[in-house]
mmCIF file of C-alpha atoms and ligand atoms in Angstrom:
data_model
loop_
_atom_site.group_PDB
_atom_site.id
_atom_site.type_symbol
_atom_site.label_atom_id
_atom_site.label_comp_id
_atom_site.label_asym_id
_atom_site.label_seq_id
_atom_site.Cartn_x
_atom_site.Cartn_y
_atom_site.Cartn_z
ATOM 1 C CA UNK E 258 -5.540 17.413 16.124
ATOM 2 C CA UNK E 259 -5.001 13.994 13.822
ATOM 3 C CA UNK E 260 -2.303 13.171 15.432
ATOM 4 C CA UNK E 261 -4.030 13.146 19.113
ATOM 5 C CA UNK E 262 -6.883 10.678 17.323
ATOM 6 C CA UNK E 263 -5.162 8.624 16.175
ATOM 7 C CA UNK E 264 -3.553 7.749 19.657
ATOM 8 C CA UNK E 265 -6.957 7.644 20.612
ATOM 9 C CA UNK E 266 -6.593 4.101 18.382
ATOM 10 C CA UNK E 267 -4.358 2.588 20.575
ATOM 11 C CA UNK E 268 -5.511 4.065 23.482
ATOM 12 C CA UNK E 269 -8.369 1.508 23.222
ATOM 13 C CA UNK E 270 -6.371 -1.138 22.147
ATOM 14 C CA UNK E 271 -4.145 -0.325 25.713
ATOM 15 C CA UNK E 272 -7.745 -0.282 27.452
ATOM 16 C CA UNK E 273 -9.291 -3.044 25.622
ATOM 17 C CA UNK E 274 -6.511 -5.901 26.330
ATOM 18 C CA UNK E 275 -6.105 -4.515 29.784
ATOM 19 C CA UNK E 276 -1.950 -3.458 28.211
ATOM 20 C CA UNK E 277 0.396 -1.120 30.228
ATOM 21 C CA UNK E 278 1.965 -0.256 26.817
ATOM 22 C CA UNK E 279 2.021 -0.738 23.154
ATOM 23 C CA UNK E 280 5.488 -1.033 21.013
ATOM 24 C CA UNK E 281 5.767 0.182 17.529
ATOM 25 C CA UNK E 282 7.916 -0.973 15.221
ATOM 26 C CA UNK E 283 6.545 -1.344 11.824
ATOM 27 C CA UNK E 284 7.324 2.287 10.138
ATOM 28 C CA UNK E 285 4.186 3.695 8.393
ATOM 29 C CA UNK E 286 3.078 3.004 12.158
ATOM 30 C CA UNK E 287 5.848 5.281 13.844
ATOM 31 C CA UNK E 288 5.411 7.029 11.428
ATOM 32 C CA UNK E 289 0.869 7.815 11.228
ATOM 33 C CA UNK E 290 1.493 7.667 15.273
ATOM 34 C CA UNK E 291 4.436 10.159 15.634
ATOM 35 C CA UNK E 292 5.485 12.073 12.452
ATOM 36 C CA UNK E 293 8.713 10.787 12.474
ATOM 37 C CA UNK E 294 9.800 10.512 8.601
ATOM 38 C CA UNK E 295 13.056 8.391 8.958
ATOM 39 C CA UNK E 296 14.178 4.860 8.816
ATOM 40 C CA UNK E 297 14.146 3.461 12.691
ATOM 41 C CA UNK E 298 12.765 3.911 15.286
ATOM 42 C CA UNK E 299 10.476 2.347 17.625
ATOM 43 C CA UNK E 300 7.368 3.659 19.927
ATOM 44 C CA UNK E 301 6.325 2.991 23.130
ATOM 45 C CA UNK E 302 2.902 4.419 24.063
ATOM 46 C CA UNK E 303 1.352 4.153 27.394
ATOM 47 C CA UNK E 304 -1.390 5.746 28.590
ATOM 48 C CA UNK E 305 0.475 8.364 29.365
ATOM 49 C CA UNK E 306 3.528 8.076 28.110
ATOM 50 C CA UNK E 307 4.982 8.502 24.947
ATOM 51 C CA UNK E 308 8.777 7.580 23.041
ATOM 52 C CA UNK E 309 10.010 7.589 19.898
ATOM 53 C CA UNK E 310 13.335 5.056 20.471
ATOM 54 C CA UNK E 311 15.752 5.875 17.971
ATOM 55 C CA UNK E 312 19.804 5.788 16.872
ATOM 56 C CA UNK E 313 22.189 8.823 16.860
ATOM 57 C CA UNK E 314 21.586 9.166 12.546
ATOM 58 C CA UNK E 315 18.058 10.340 13.681
ATOM 59 C CA UNK E 316 17.972 12.605 16.461
ATOM 60 C CA UNK E 317 17.724 15.350 14.889
ATOM 61 C CA UNK E 318 15.146 14.589 12.489
ATOM 62 C CA UNK E 319 13.062 13.217 15.182
ATOM 63 C CA UNK E 320 13.356 16.055 17.013
ATOM 64 C CA UNK E 321 12.209 18.402 13.728
ATOM 65 C CA UNK E 322 9.210 16.188 12.585
ATOM 66 C CA UNK E 323 7.738 15.064 15.918
ATOM 67 C CA UNK E 324 5.680 16.052 17.968
ATOM 68 C CA UNK E 325 4.170 14.642 21.533
ATOM 69 C CA UNK E 326 7.104 12.349 21.861
ATOM 70 C CA UNK E 327 9.141 12.226 24.342
ATOM 71 C CA UNK E 328 12.969 11.032 21.962
ATOM 72 C CA UNK E 329 15.076 8.712 23.509
ATOM 73 C CA UNK E 330 18.345 8.573 21.261
ATOM 74 C CA UNK E 331 19.925 4.671 22.026
ATOM 75 C CA UNK E 332 22.006 2.474 20.785
ATOM 76 C CA UNK E 333 20.400 -1.260 20.754
ATOM 77 C CA UNK E 334 16.590 -1.035 21.006
ATOM 78 C CA UNK E 335 16.584 -4.327 23.464
ATOM 79 C CA UNK E 336 19.067 -2.581 26.269
ATOM 80 C CA UNK E 337 16.678 1.116 25.787
ATOM 81 C CA UNK E 338 13.772 -0.551 25.992
ATOM 82 C CA UNK E 339 14.359 -2.494 28.920
ATOM 83 C CA UNK E 340 15.802 0.891 30.435
ATOM 84 C CA UNK E 341 12.115 2.180 29.809
ATOM 85 C CA UNK E 342 10.131 0.050 31.086
ATOM 86 C CA UNK E 343 11.907 -1.287 34.549
ATOM 87 C CA UNK E 344 11.411 3.048 35.378
ATOM 88 C CA UNK E 345 7.997 3.176 34.119
ATOM 89 C CA UNK E 346 7.063 -0.328 36.165
ATOM 90 C CA UNK E 347 5.365 -1.415 32.581
ATOM 91 C CA UNK E 348 4.268 -4.979 32.786
ATOM 92 C CA UNK E 349 2.729 -5.994 29.993
ATOM 93 C CA UNK E 350 3.229 -4.692 26.141
ATOM 94 C CA UNK E 351 1.394 -5.538 23.202
ATOM 95 C CA UNK E 352 4.141 -5.887 20.265
ATOM 96 C CA UNK E 353 3.387 -6.075 16.656
ATOM 97 C CA UNK E 354 3.832 -9.497 16.118
ATOM 98 C CA UNK E 355 3.931 -9.713 12.224
ATOM 99 C CA UNK E 356 6.968 -6.972 12.875
ATOM 100 C CA UNK E 357 9.113 -7.620 14.626
ATOM 101 C CA UNK E 358 11.144 -10.938 14.026
ATOM 102 C CA UNK E 359 12.346 -14.293 15.756
ATOM 103 C CA UNK E 360 15.266 -12.817 16.931
ATOM 104 C CA UNK E 361 14.089 -9.973 18.428
ATOM 105 C CA UNK E 362 11.184 -11.912 19.979
ATOM 106 C CA UNK E 363 13.984 -13.838 21.619
ATOM 107 C CA UNK E 364 15.769 -10.926 22.583
ATOM 108 C CA UNK E 365 13.385 -8.956 23.669
ATOM 109 C CA UNK E 366 11.586 -12.119 26.104
ATOM 110 C CA UNK E 367 14.612 -12.874 27.251
ATOM 111 C CA UNK E 368 16.722 -10.097 28.392
ATOM 112 C CA UNK E 369 13.117 -8.375 29.454
ATOM 113 C CA UNK E 370 11.600 -11.210 31.367
ATOM 114 C CA UNK E 371 9.225 -9.529 33.910
ATOM 115 C CA UNK E 372 7.448 -8.018 31.214
ATOM 116 C CA UNK E 373 4.493 -10.405 29.664
ATOM 117 C CA UNK E 374 4.327 -9.625 26.294
ATOM 118 C CA UNK E 375 1.263 -10.274 24.380
ATOM 119 C CA UNK E 376 0.594 -10.259 20.367
ATOM 120 C CA UNK E 377 -2.113 -7.634 18.588
ATOM 121 C CA UNK E 378 -1.382 -8.302 14.953
ATOM 122 C CA UNK E 379 -5.389 -7.747 14.221
ATOM 123 C CA UNK E 380 -6.145 -4.781 16.929
ATOM 124 C CA UNK E 381 -3.515 -3.211 14.977
ATOM 125 C CA UNK E 382 -3.790 -3.871 11.246
ATOM 126 C CA UNK E 383 -6.395 -1.674 10.448
ATOM 127 C CA UNK E 384 -4.688 1.300 12.628
ATOM 128 C CA UNK E 385 -4.398 3.371 9.389
ATOM 129 C CA UNK E 386 -7.307 2.157 6.970
ATOM 130 C CA UNK E 387 -9.954 4.621 7.383
ATOM 131 C CA UNK E 388 -8.011 8.158 6.098
ATOM 132 C CA UNK E 389 -8.516 11.850 7.402
ATOM 133 C CA UNK E 390 -9.418 14.026 4.204
ATOM 134 C CA UNK E 391 -5.860 15.669 4.068
ATOM 135 C CA UNK E 392 -4.225 12.063 3.800
ATOM 136 C CA UNK E 393 -6.997 11.379 0.750
ATOM 137 C CA UNK E 394 -5.778 14.151 -0.506
ATOM 138 C CA UNK E 395 -2.544 13.273 -0.546
ATOM 139 C CA UNK E 396 -2.885 10.082 -2.354
ATOM 140 C CA UNK E 397 -5.219 11.815 -5.028
ATOM 141 C CA UNK E 398 -2.316 14.701 -5.564
ATOM 142 C CA UNK E 399 0.381 11.623 -6.205
ATOM 143 C CA UNK E 400 -1.756 9.693 -8.551
ATOM 144 C CA UNK E 401 -2.545 13.406 -10.409
ATOM 145 C CA UNK E 402 1.640 13.853 -10.122
ATOM 146 C CA UNK E 403 1.894 10.358 -11.724
ATOM 147 C CA UNK E 404 -0.790 10.393 -14.496
ATOM 148 C CA UNK E 405 0.720 13.094 -15.450
ATOM 149 C CA UNK E 406 4.641 11.563 -15.805
ATOM 150 C CA UNK E 407 3.127 8.898 -18.057
ATOM 151 C CA UNK E 408 1.797 11.372 -20.633
ATOM 152 C CA UNK E 409 4.798 12.894 -20.545
ATOM 153 C CA UNK E 410 6.546 9.747 -21.876
ATOM 154 C CA UNK E 411 3.457 8.588 -23.696
ATOM 155 C CA UNK E 412 4.995 9.739 -27.481
ATOM 156 C CA UNK E 413 7.813 7.308 -26.497
ATOM 157 C CA UNK E 414 5.656 4.116 -26.255
ATOM 158 C CA UNK E 415 5.830 2.763 -30.146
ATOM 159 C CA UNK E 416 6.867 -0.943 -32.144
ATOM 160 C CA UNK E 417 10.347 -0.648 -30.998
ATOM 161 C CA UNK E 418 10.976 1.086 -28.116
ATOM 162 C CA UNK E 419 13.091 -1.092 -25.617
ATOM 163 C CA UNK E 420 10.416 -1.934 -22.032
ATOM 164 C CA UNK E 421 12.993 -0.684 -19.320
ATOM 165 C CA UNK E 422 14.004 2.602 -21.596
ATOM 166 C CA UNK E 423 10.069 3.354 -21.050
ATOM 167 C CA UNK E 424 10.069 2.073 -17.976
ATOM 168 C CA UNK E 425 13.762 4.576 -16.631
ATOM 169 C CA UNK E 426 12.498 7.582 -19.172
ATOM 170 C CA UNK E 427 8.531 7.446 -16.223
ATOM 171 C CA UNK E 428 10.181 6.833 -13.083
ATOM 172 C CA UNK E 429 12.422 10.257 -14.385
ATOM 173 C CA UNK E 430 9.341 12.052 -15.189
ATOM 174 C CA UNK E 431 8.025 10.896 -11.262
ATOM 175 C CA UNK E 432 10.870 11.835 -9.887
ATOM 176 C CA UNK E 433 10.361 15.590 -11.558
ATOM 177 C CA UNK E 434 7.017 15.749 -10.375
ATOM 178 C CA UNK E 435 7.656 14.140 -6.889
ATOM 179 C CA UNK E 436 9.229 12.897 -4.112
ATOM 180 C CA UNK E 437 10.127 9.399 -5.577
ATOM 181 C CA UNK E 438 8.215 6.818 -7.657
ATOM 182 C CA UNK E 439 6.005 4.230 -5.089
ATOM 183 C CA UNK E 440 6.843 1.221 -6.534
ATOM 184 C CA UNK E 441 9.330 -0.438 -8.849
ATOM 185 C CA UNK E 442 7.477 0.523 -12.659
ATOM 186 C CA UNK E 443 6.290 -2.381 -14.966
ATOM 187 C CA UNK E 444 6.939 -2.056 -17.824
ATOM 188 C CA UNK E 445 5.862 -5.569 -19.945
ATOM 189 C CA UNK E 446 5.251 -5.836 -23.349
ATOM 190 C CA UNK E 447 4.236 -9.081 -25.656
ATOM 191 C CA UNK E 448 4.808 -12.847 -23.073
ATOM 192 C CA UNK E 449 5.696 -10.463 -20.601
ATOM 193 C CA UNK E 450 2.724 -8.992 -19.929
ATOM 194 C CA UNK E 451 1.109 -12.934 -18.499
ATOM 195 C CA UNK E 452 3.859 -12.249 -15.320
ATOM 196 C CA UNK E 453 1.657 -10.386 -13.637
ATOM 197 C CA UNK E 454 4.646 -8.849 -11.317
ATOM 198 C CA UNK E 455 7.486 -8.607 -14.704
ATOM 199 C CA UNK E 456 10.214 -6.797 -14.584
ATOM 200 C CA UNK E 457 11.534 -4.600 -17.276
ATOM 201 C CA UNK E 458 13.311 -6.328 -19.795
ATOM 202 C CA UNK E 459 16.056 -4.972 -23.085
ATOM 203 C CA UNK E 460 13.003 -6.200 -25.386
ATOM 204 C CA UNK E 461 11.773 -4.531 -27.866
ATOM 205 C CA UNK E 462 7.515 -4.224 -27.794
ATOM 206 C CA UNK E 463 6.477 -5.337 -30.773
ATOM 207 C CA UNK E 464 3.630 -4.601 -33.378
ATOM 208 C CA UNK E 465 -0.064 -6.646 -31.953
ATOM 209 C CA UNK E 466 1.200 -7.085 -28.101
ATOM 210 C CA UNK E 467 -0.378 -6.068 -25.113
ATOM 211 C CA UNK E 468 1.796 -3.574 -23.073
ATOM 212 C CA UNK E 469 0.697 -3.414 -19.440
ATOM 213 C CA UNK E 470 2.760 -0.748 -17.939
ATOM 214 C CA UNK E 471 2.071 -0.525 -13.647
ATOM 215 C CA UNK E 472 3.115 2.650 -11.930
ATOM 216 C CA UNK E 473 2.781 5.338 -9.005
ATOM 217 C CA UNK E 474 3.853 8.231 -7.277
ATOM 218 C CA UNK E 475 5.385 8.923 -3.924
ATOM 219 C CA UNK E 476 4.319 12.416 -1.945
ATOM 220 C CA UNK E 477 4.804 12.770 2.039
ATOM 221 C CA UNK E 478 4.708 9.367 2.771
ATOM 222 C CA UNK E 479 1.766 8.555 0.744
ATOM 223 C CA UNK E 480 1.444 6.763 -2.544
ATOM 224 C CA UNK E 481 -0.648 6.198 -5.858
ATOM 225 C CA UNK E 482 -1.405 2.826 -7.511
ATOM 226 C CA UNK E 483 -1.853 2.712 -10.883
ATOM 227 C CA UNK E 484 -1.587 0.090 -14.485
ATOM 228 C CA UNK E 485 -3.036 0.431 -17.791
ATOM 229 C CA UNK E 486 -2.687 -1.985 -20.557
ATOM 230 C CA UNK E 487 -2.104 -0.711 -23.993
ATOM 231 C CA UNK E 488 -2.308 -2.387 -27.186
ATOM 232 C CA UNK E 489 0.974 -1.732 -29.559
ATOM 233 C CA UNK E 490 0.423 -1.320 -33.384
ATOM 234 C CA UNK E 491 -3.040 -3.445 -33.578
ATOM 235 C CA UNK E 492 -5.241 -5.421 -31.155
ATOM 236 C CA UNK E 493 -6.621 -9.093 -32.822
ATOM 237 C CA UNK E 494 -10.541 -9.840 -32.178
ATOM 238 C CA UNK E 495 -9.020 -12.043 -29.013
ATOM 239 C CA UNK E 496 -6.974 -9.721 -27.389
ATOM 240 C CA UNK E 497 -9.843 -6.693 -28.102
ATOM 241 C CA UNK E 498 -12.338 -9.102 -25.971
ATOM 242 C CA UNK E 499 -9.824 -10.202 -23.474
ATOM 243 C CA UNK E 500 -8.791 -6.153 -22.394
ATOM 244 C CA UNK E 501 -12.797 -5.602 -22.410
ATOM 245 C CA UNK E 502 -13.178 -8.439 -20.265
ATOM 246 C CA UNK E 503 -10.613 -6.993 -18.109
ATOM 247 C CA UNK E 504 -12.289 -3.601 -18.036
ATOM 248 C CA UNK E 505 -16.070 -4.910 -17.336
ATOM 249 C CA UNK E 506 -14.031 -6.924 -14.551
ATOM 250 C CA UNK E 507 -13.471 -3.916 -12.930
ATOM 251 C CA UNK E 508 -16.483 -1.485 -13.628
ATOM 252 C CA UNK E 509 -18.912 -4.534 -11.859
ATOM 253 C CA UNK E 510 -16.063 -4.786 -9.360
ATOM 254 C CA UNK E 511 -16.941 -1.192 -8.691
ATOM 255 C CA UNK E 512 -20.263 -1.189 -8.691
ATOM 256 C CA UNK E 513 -20.666 -2.543 -5.657
ATOM 257 C CA UNK E 514 -18.281 -0.618 -3.246
ATOM 258 C CA UNK E 515 -19.938 1.142 -0.631
ATOM 259 C CA UNK E 516 -20.013 0.771 3.689
ATOM 260 C CA UNK E 517 -20.376 -2.303 5.293
ATOM 261 C CA UNK E 518 -20.493 -4.362 2.283
ATOM 262 C CA UNK E 519 -17.303 -7.076 2.809
ATOM 263 C CA UNK E 520 -14.032 -6.682 1.239
ATOM 264 C CA UNK E 521 -14.349 -9.877 -0.066
ATOM 265 C CA UNK E 522 -17.509 -8.939 -2.417
ATOM 266 C CA UNK E 523 -15.677 -6.607 -3.746
ATOM 267 C CA UNK E 524 -12.958 -9.309 -5.302
ATOM 268 C CA UNK E 525 -16.380 -12.300 -5.935
ATOM 269 C CA UNK E 526 -17.533 -9.805 -8.153
ATOM 270 C CA UNK E 527 -14.615 -9.360 -10.471
ATOM 271 C CA UNK E 528 -13.450 -13.697 -10.184
ATOM 272 C CA UNK E 529 -17.132 -14.594 -11.034
ATOM 273 C CA UNK E 530 -17.449 -12.206 -13.484
ATOM 274 C CA UNK E 531 -13.964 -13.084 -15.355
ATOM 275 C CA UNK E 532 -14.624 -16.835 -14.707
ATOM 276 C CA UNK E 533 -17.745 -16.509 -16.132
ATOM 277 C CA UNK E 534 -16.276 -15.707 -19.071
ATOM 278 C CA UNK E 535 -14.222 -18.695 -19.302
ATOM 279 C CA UNK E 536 -10.173 -17.019 -18.270
ATOM 280 C CA UNK E 537 -11.345 -17.604 -14.195
ATOM 281 C CA UNK E 538 -7.867 -19.411 -14.061
ATOM 282 C CA UNK E 539 -6.083 -17.059 -15.692
ATOM 283 C CA UNK E 540 -6.503 -14.334 -13.394
ATOM 284 C CA UNK E 541 -3.581 -15.091 -10.734
ATOM 285 C CA UNK E 542 -3.706 -12.474 -8.143
ATOM 286 C CA UNK E 543 -6.122 -10.834 -5.229
ATOM 287 C CA UNK E 544 -8.140 -8.110 -6.445
ATOM 288 C CA UNK E 545 -6.662 -5.164 -4.750
ATOM 289 C CA UNK E 546 -5.375 -3.750 -1.928
ATOM 290 C CA UNK E 547 -5.036 -1.305 0.489
ATOM 291 C CA UNK E 548 -2.581 1.451 -0.014
ATOM 292 C CA UNK E 549 -1.152 4.748 1.662
ATOM 293 C CA UNK E 550 2.095 5.083 3.826
ATOM 294 C CA UNK E 551 2.702 1.596 2.756
ATOM 295 C CA UNK E 552 1.620 0.594 -1.209
ATOM 296 C CA UNK E 553 1.058 -2.451 0.537
ATOM 297 C CA UNK E 554 -1.977 -2.452 3.681
ATOM 298 C CA UNK E 555 -4.526 -3.424 4.791
ATOM 299 C CA UNK E 556 -7.585 -3.642 3.757
ATOM 300 C CA UNK E 557 -7.035 -6.514 1.281
ATOM 301 C CA UNK E 558 -9.358 -7.409 -1.255
ATOM 302 C CA UNK E 559 -9.240 -10.515 -2.072
ATOM 303 C CA UNK E 560 -11.483 -13.847 -0.832
ATOM 304 C CA UNK E 561 -10.237 -14.359 2.378
ATOM 305 C CA UNK E 562 -10.402 -11.428 4.043
ATOM 306 C CA UNK E 563 -12.724 -10.799 6.388
ATOM 307 C CA UNK E 564 -12.853 -6.824 6.900
ATOM 308 C CA UNK E 565 -15.852 -5.525 6.309
ATOM 309 C CA UNK E 566 -15.380 -1.829 3.857
ATOM 310 C CA UNK E 567 -15.811 1.754 5.803
ATOM 311 C CA UNK E 568 -16.501 5.257 4.226
ATOM 312 C CA UNK E 569 -12.616 7.109 3.385
ATOM 313 C CA UNK E 570 -11.306 3.610 2.754
ATOM 314 C CA UNK E 571 -8.211 3.586 0.053
ATOM 315 C CA UNK E 572 -7.860 0.748 -1.755
ATOM 316 C CA UNK E 573 -7.427 -0.186 -5.612
ATOM 317 C CA UNK E 574 -9.155 -2.207 -7.978
ATOM 318 C CA UNK E 575 -7.257 -4.302 -10.229
ATOM 319 C CA UNK E 576 -8.353 -7.547 -11.898
ATOM 320 C CA UNK E 577 -6.611 -9.199 -15.126
ATOM 321 C CA UNK E 578 -5.745 -11.863 -17.088
ATOM 322 C CA UNK E 579 -2.598 -13.440 -17.663
ATOM 323 C CA UNK E 580 -2.390 -15.649 -20.326
ATOM 324 C CA UNK E 581 1.501 -17.474 -20.951
ATOM 325 C CA UNK E 582 2.968 -16.639 -24.410
ATOM 326 C CA UNK E 583 -0.881 -14.650 -25.341
ATOM 327 C CA UNK E 584 0.432 -12.100 -22.759
ATOM 328 C CA UNK E 585 -1.861 -10.467 -20.040
ATOM 329 C CA UNK E 586 -4.046 -7.172 -19.455
ATOM 330 C CA UNK E 587 -4.622 -5.856 -15.781
ATOM 331 C CA UNK E 588 -6.656 -2.154 -15.401
ATOM 332 C CA UNK E 589 -5.943 -0.998 -12.169
ATOM 333 C CA UNK E 590 -7.257 2.725 -10.062
ATOM 334 C CA UNK E 591 -6.997 3.650 -6.387
ATOM 335 C CA UNK E 592 -10.159 4.721 -5.005
ATOM 336 C CA UNK E 593 -12.013 6.149 -1.449
ATOM 337 C CA UNK E 594 -15.026 4.719 -0.856
ATOM 338 C CA UNK E 595 -17.606 7.302 -0.254
ATOM 339 C CA UNK E 596 -20.823 6.992 2.281
ATOM 340 C CA UNK E 597 -22.859 6.272 -0.964
ATOM 341 C CA UNK E 598 -20.518 4.451 -3.753
ATOM 342 C CA UNK E 599 -16.844 5.343 -4.633
ATOM 343 C CA UNK E 600 -14.257 7.660 -5.773
ATOM 344 C CA UNK E 601 -11.871 7.120 -8.253
ATOM 345 C CA UNK E 602 -8.265 9.254 -7.618
ATOM 346 C CA UNK E 603 -6.416 8.059 -10.378
ATOM 347 C CA UNK E 604 -6.996 9.547 -13.534
ATOM 348 C CA UNK E 605 -5.342 8.102 -16.021
ATOM 349 C CA UNK E 606 -7.885 6.937 -19.412
ATOM 350 C CA UNK E 607 -8.695 3.254 -19.025
ATOM 351 C CA UNK E 608 -10.004 3.220 -22.363
ATOM 352 C CA UNK E 609 -7.973 -0.040 -24.989
ATOM 353 C CA UNK E 610 -5.402 3.290 -27.056
ATOM 354 C CA UNK E 611 -3.660 0.977 -29.922
ATOM 355 C CA UNK E 612 -0.370 2.729 -30.025
HETATM 356 CO CO1 CO K 284 -1.167 -2.432 -7.157
#
């Protein structure tokens, strides 16, 4: 049933843009619309046409999971497409201009020159943004698995522990519970924690340092995303103050979340608060991003985003302060917008825990 509603969204784009067909090549969109769980496939959707083009490695897999699409085995995407478009007389085709490479575009326009290619990035970017109840449940389950995994290795986090050992232990526990990790886990302590995207190193964690752990699980295609920052041994007053500013920035950002406000309002709220405390230049990334079949997806919670929040959108709220040499704090939860506010889907307690 959901699948039919999802296809209806594509049909609306077909009619608004007067297209004969839409080519879907972003793999998360392919999965969302068709149920295909492999790595490589293209969908061609017209008013009454639904084709899934894939190569020999995936035809068996496609036959199992895909409903409502005619599966076509192809050797070369462009040739397979050319045949289809020609035999069904399709002339105006929309494509995801932020996914198709320049090379493929050159190939398509040269070899399929009887088609008018129409970029439809804006129309398609919010396709998966409003989640169905079932999708929200899967993100929640993924978050629970990740939280349980962190709880199970919590006793290993102490002065002298090695960042990389902690990240590997957490990865193992997440993989035991879920299908996979959602992304490469970040375990960063001391000066390393001042880099928002630090890679776990062989560094030992020291007393008095922050340790940032950014982690998530992947379950049935859906991701969770969450970050905790702990203090090792003790935290001096300055570090305690920084931790609390980030925590309060998240709380203030939460307060404005409800349907029909601009996504950038959430970013603005967290950013203005951190700025008012004098740490504005140390908050070097956006406040959040959508989460679903992809770990980063629409809506983006940044000052540049013009989109409007809607009920059942799922995204992260993750303000941070990163000070070179001193260290960094990030506190991140994944939330879902409800009819009058929001609900948190990630449940690891965000307290200034001193280990
Ligand atoms: Co995130």
